[in-house]
Coordinates of C-alpha atoms in Angstrom, one line a residue:
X176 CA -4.9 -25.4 46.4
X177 CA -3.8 -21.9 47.9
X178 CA -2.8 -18.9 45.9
X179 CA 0.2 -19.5 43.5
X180 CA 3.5 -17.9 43.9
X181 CA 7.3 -17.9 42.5
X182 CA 8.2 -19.1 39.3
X183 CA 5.5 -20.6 38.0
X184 CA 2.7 -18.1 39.2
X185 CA 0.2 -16.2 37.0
X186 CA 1.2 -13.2 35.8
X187 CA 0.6 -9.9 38.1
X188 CA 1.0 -7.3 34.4
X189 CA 1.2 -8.0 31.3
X190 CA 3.4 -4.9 29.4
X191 CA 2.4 -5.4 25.7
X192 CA 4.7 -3.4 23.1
X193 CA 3.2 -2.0 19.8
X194 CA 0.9 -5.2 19.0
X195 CA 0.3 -5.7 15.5
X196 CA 1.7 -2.1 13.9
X197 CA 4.6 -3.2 11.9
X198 CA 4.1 -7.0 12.7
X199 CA 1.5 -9.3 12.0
X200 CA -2.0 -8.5 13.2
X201 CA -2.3 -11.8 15.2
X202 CA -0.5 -10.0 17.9
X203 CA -3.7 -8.5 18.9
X204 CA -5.9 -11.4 18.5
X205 CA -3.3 -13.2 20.7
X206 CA -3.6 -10.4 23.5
X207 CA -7.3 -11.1 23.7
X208 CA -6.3 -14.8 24.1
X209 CA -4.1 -13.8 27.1
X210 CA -6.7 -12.3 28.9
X211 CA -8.9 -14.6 28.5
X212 CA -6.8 -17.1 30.0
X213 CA -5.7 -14.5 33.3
X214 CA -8.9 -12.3 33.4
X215 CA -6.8 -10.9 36.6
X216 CA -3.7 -9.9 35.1
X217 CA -3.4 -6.0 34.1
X218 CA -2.8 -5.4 30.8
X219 CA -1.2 -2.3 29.6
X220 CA 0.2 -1.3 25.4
X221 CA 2.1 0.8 24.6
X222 CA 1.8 2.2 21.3
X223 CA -0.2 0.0 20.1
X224 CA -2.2 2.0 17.5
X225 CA -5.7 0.9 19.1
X226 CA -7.6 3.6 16.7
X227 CA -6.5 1.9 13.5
X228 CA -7.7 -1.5 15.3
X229 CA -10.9 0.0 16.9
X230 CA -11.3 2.6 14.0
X231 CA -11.9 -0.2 11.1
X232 CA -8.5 0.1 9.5
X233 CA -8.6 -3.2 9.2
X234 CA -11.1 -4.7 7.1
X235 CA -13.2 -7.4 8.8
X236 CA -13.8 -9.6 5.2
X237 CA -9.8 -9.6 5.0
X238 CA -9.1 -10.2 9.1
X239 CA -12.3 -11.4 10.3
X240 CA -10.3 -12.6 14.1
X241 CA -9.2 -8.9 14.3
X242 CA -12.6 -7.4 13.7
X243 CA -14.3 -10.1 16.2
X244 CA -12.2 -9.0 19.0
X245 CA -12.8 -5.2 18.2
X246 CA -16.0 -5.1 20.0
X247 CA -15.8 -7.4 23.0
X248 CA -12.1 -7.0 23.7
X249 CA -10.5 -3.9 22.2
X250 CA -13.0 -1.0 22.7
X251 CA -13.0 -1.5 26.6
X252 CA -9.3 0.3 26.4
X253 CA -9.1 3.3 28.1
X254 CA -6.4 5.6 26.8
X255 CA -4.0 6.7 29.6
X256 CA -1.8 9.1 27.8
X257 CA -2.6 10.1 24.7
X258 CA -0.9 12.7 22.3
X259 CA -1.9 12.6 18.6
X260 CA -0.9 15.2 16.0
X261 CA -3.2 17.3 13.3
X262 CA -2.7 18.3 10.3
X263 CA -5.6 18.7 7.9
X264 CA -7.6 21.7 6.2
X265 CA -4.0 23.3 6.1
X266 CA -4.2 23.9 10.4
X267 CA -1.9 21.9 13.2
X268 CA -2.9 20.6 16.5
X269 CA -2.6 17.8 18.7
X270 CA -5.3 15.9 20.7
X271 CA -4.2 15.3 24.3
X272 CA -5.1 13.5 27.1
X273 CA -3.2 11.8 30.6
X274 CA -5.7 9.9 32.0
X275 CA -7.6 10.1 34.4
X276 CA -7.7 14.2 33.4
X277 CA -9.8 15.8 30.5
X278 CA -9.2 15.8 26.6
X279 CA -7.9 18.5 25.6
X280 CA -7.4 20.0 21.9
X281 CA -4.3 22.1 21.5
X282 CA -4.1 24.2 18.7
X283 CA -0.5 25.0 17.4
X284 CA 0.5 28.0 15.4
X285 CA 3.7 28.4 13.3
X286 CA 4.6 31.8 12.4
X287 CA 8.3 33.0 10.8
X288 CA 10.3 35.1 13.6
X289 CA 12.2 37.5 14.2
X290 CA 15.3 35.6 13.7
X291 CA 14.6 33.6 10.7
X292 CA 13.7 30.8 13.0
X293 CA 9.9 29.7 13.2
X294 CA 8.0 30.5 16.1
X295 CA 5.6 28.3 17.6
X296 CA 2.9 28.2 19.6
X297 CA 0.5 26.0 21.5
X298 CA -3.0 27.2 22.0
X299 CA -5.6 24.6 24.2
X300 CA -9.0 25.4 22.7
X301 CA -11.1 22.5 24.3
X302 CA -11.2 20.7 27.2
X303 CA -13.9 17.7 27.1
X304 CA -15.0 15.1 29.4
X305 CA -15.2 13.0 25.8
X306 CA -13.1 11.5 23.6
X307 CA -13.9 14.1 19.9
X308 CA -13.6 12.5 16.4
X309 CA -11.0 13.4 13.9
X310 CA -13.7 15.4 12.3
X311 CA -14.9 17.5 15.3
X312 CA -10.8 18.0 16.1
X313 CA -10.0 19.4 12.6
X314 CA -13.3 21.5 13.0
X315 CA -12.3 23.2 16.1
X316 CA -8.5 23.6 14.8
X317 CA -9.7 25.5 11.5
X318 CA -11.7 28.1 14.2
X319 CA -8.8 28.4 16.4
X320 CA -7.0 29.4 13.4
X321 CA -9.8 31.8 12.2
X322 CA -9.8 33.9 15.4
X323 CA -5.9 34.2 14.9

């Protein structure tokens, strides 16, 4: 049998939406499933709040099919873009990343202007080869915001 093509051919990307966050966690049991069945296929989510997935958000006693496909399925994700806000310790930031270019913590500075209006600013502080944790972000935010 040759390669398949048309209508009935395997798919060439699968283009998952926001699996699971506002709709039942199955959805990304079920994308596991999917590539198990087309190991080829490309697989990209959007928003599909992987840090509460990979992170232990979910329990494993209370989804136990979840937490099994953590591991060998979910933490082999790499983030393309990534923008996540701060605020913790009373300081603001954002963790950023486009892929395949460093992490990079922005720290972001709101001060009352000159015309009533807030003024804002965006300050990078780090750029890393690796992904930080929440902790080391806030910790790097709260010395940005000492030096200012």
């Amino acid at each position: 049998m040759g390669k398949q093509s048309g209508e009935n051919s395997p798919a060439k990307l699968w283009l998952v939406i926001q699996p699971g966050n506002g709709g039942p966690v199955e959805d990304w049991v079920n994308c596991e499933k999917m590539h198990n069945m087309q190991k080829d296929t490309t697989m990209v989510v959007i928003n599909g709040a992987l840090d509460k997935v990979r992170g232990g958000f979910y329990p494993a006693i209370f989804f136990p099919k979840l937490a099994a496909t953590v591991d060998r399925f979910w933490k082999r994700f790499e983030s393309v873009f990534y923008l996540k806000p701060f605020s913790d310790k009373g300081v603001y930031g954002w963790l950023y990343r486009v892929y395949p270019e460093p992490w990079q913590v922005v720290y972001e500075s709101v001060k009352p202007g000159k015309d009533g209006n807030a003024e804002v600013t965006y300050v990078p502080v780090a750029v890393l080869e690796k992904r930080p944790t929440y902790a080391e972000v806030v910790d790097m935010l709260v010395k940005a915001s000492q030096k200012r």
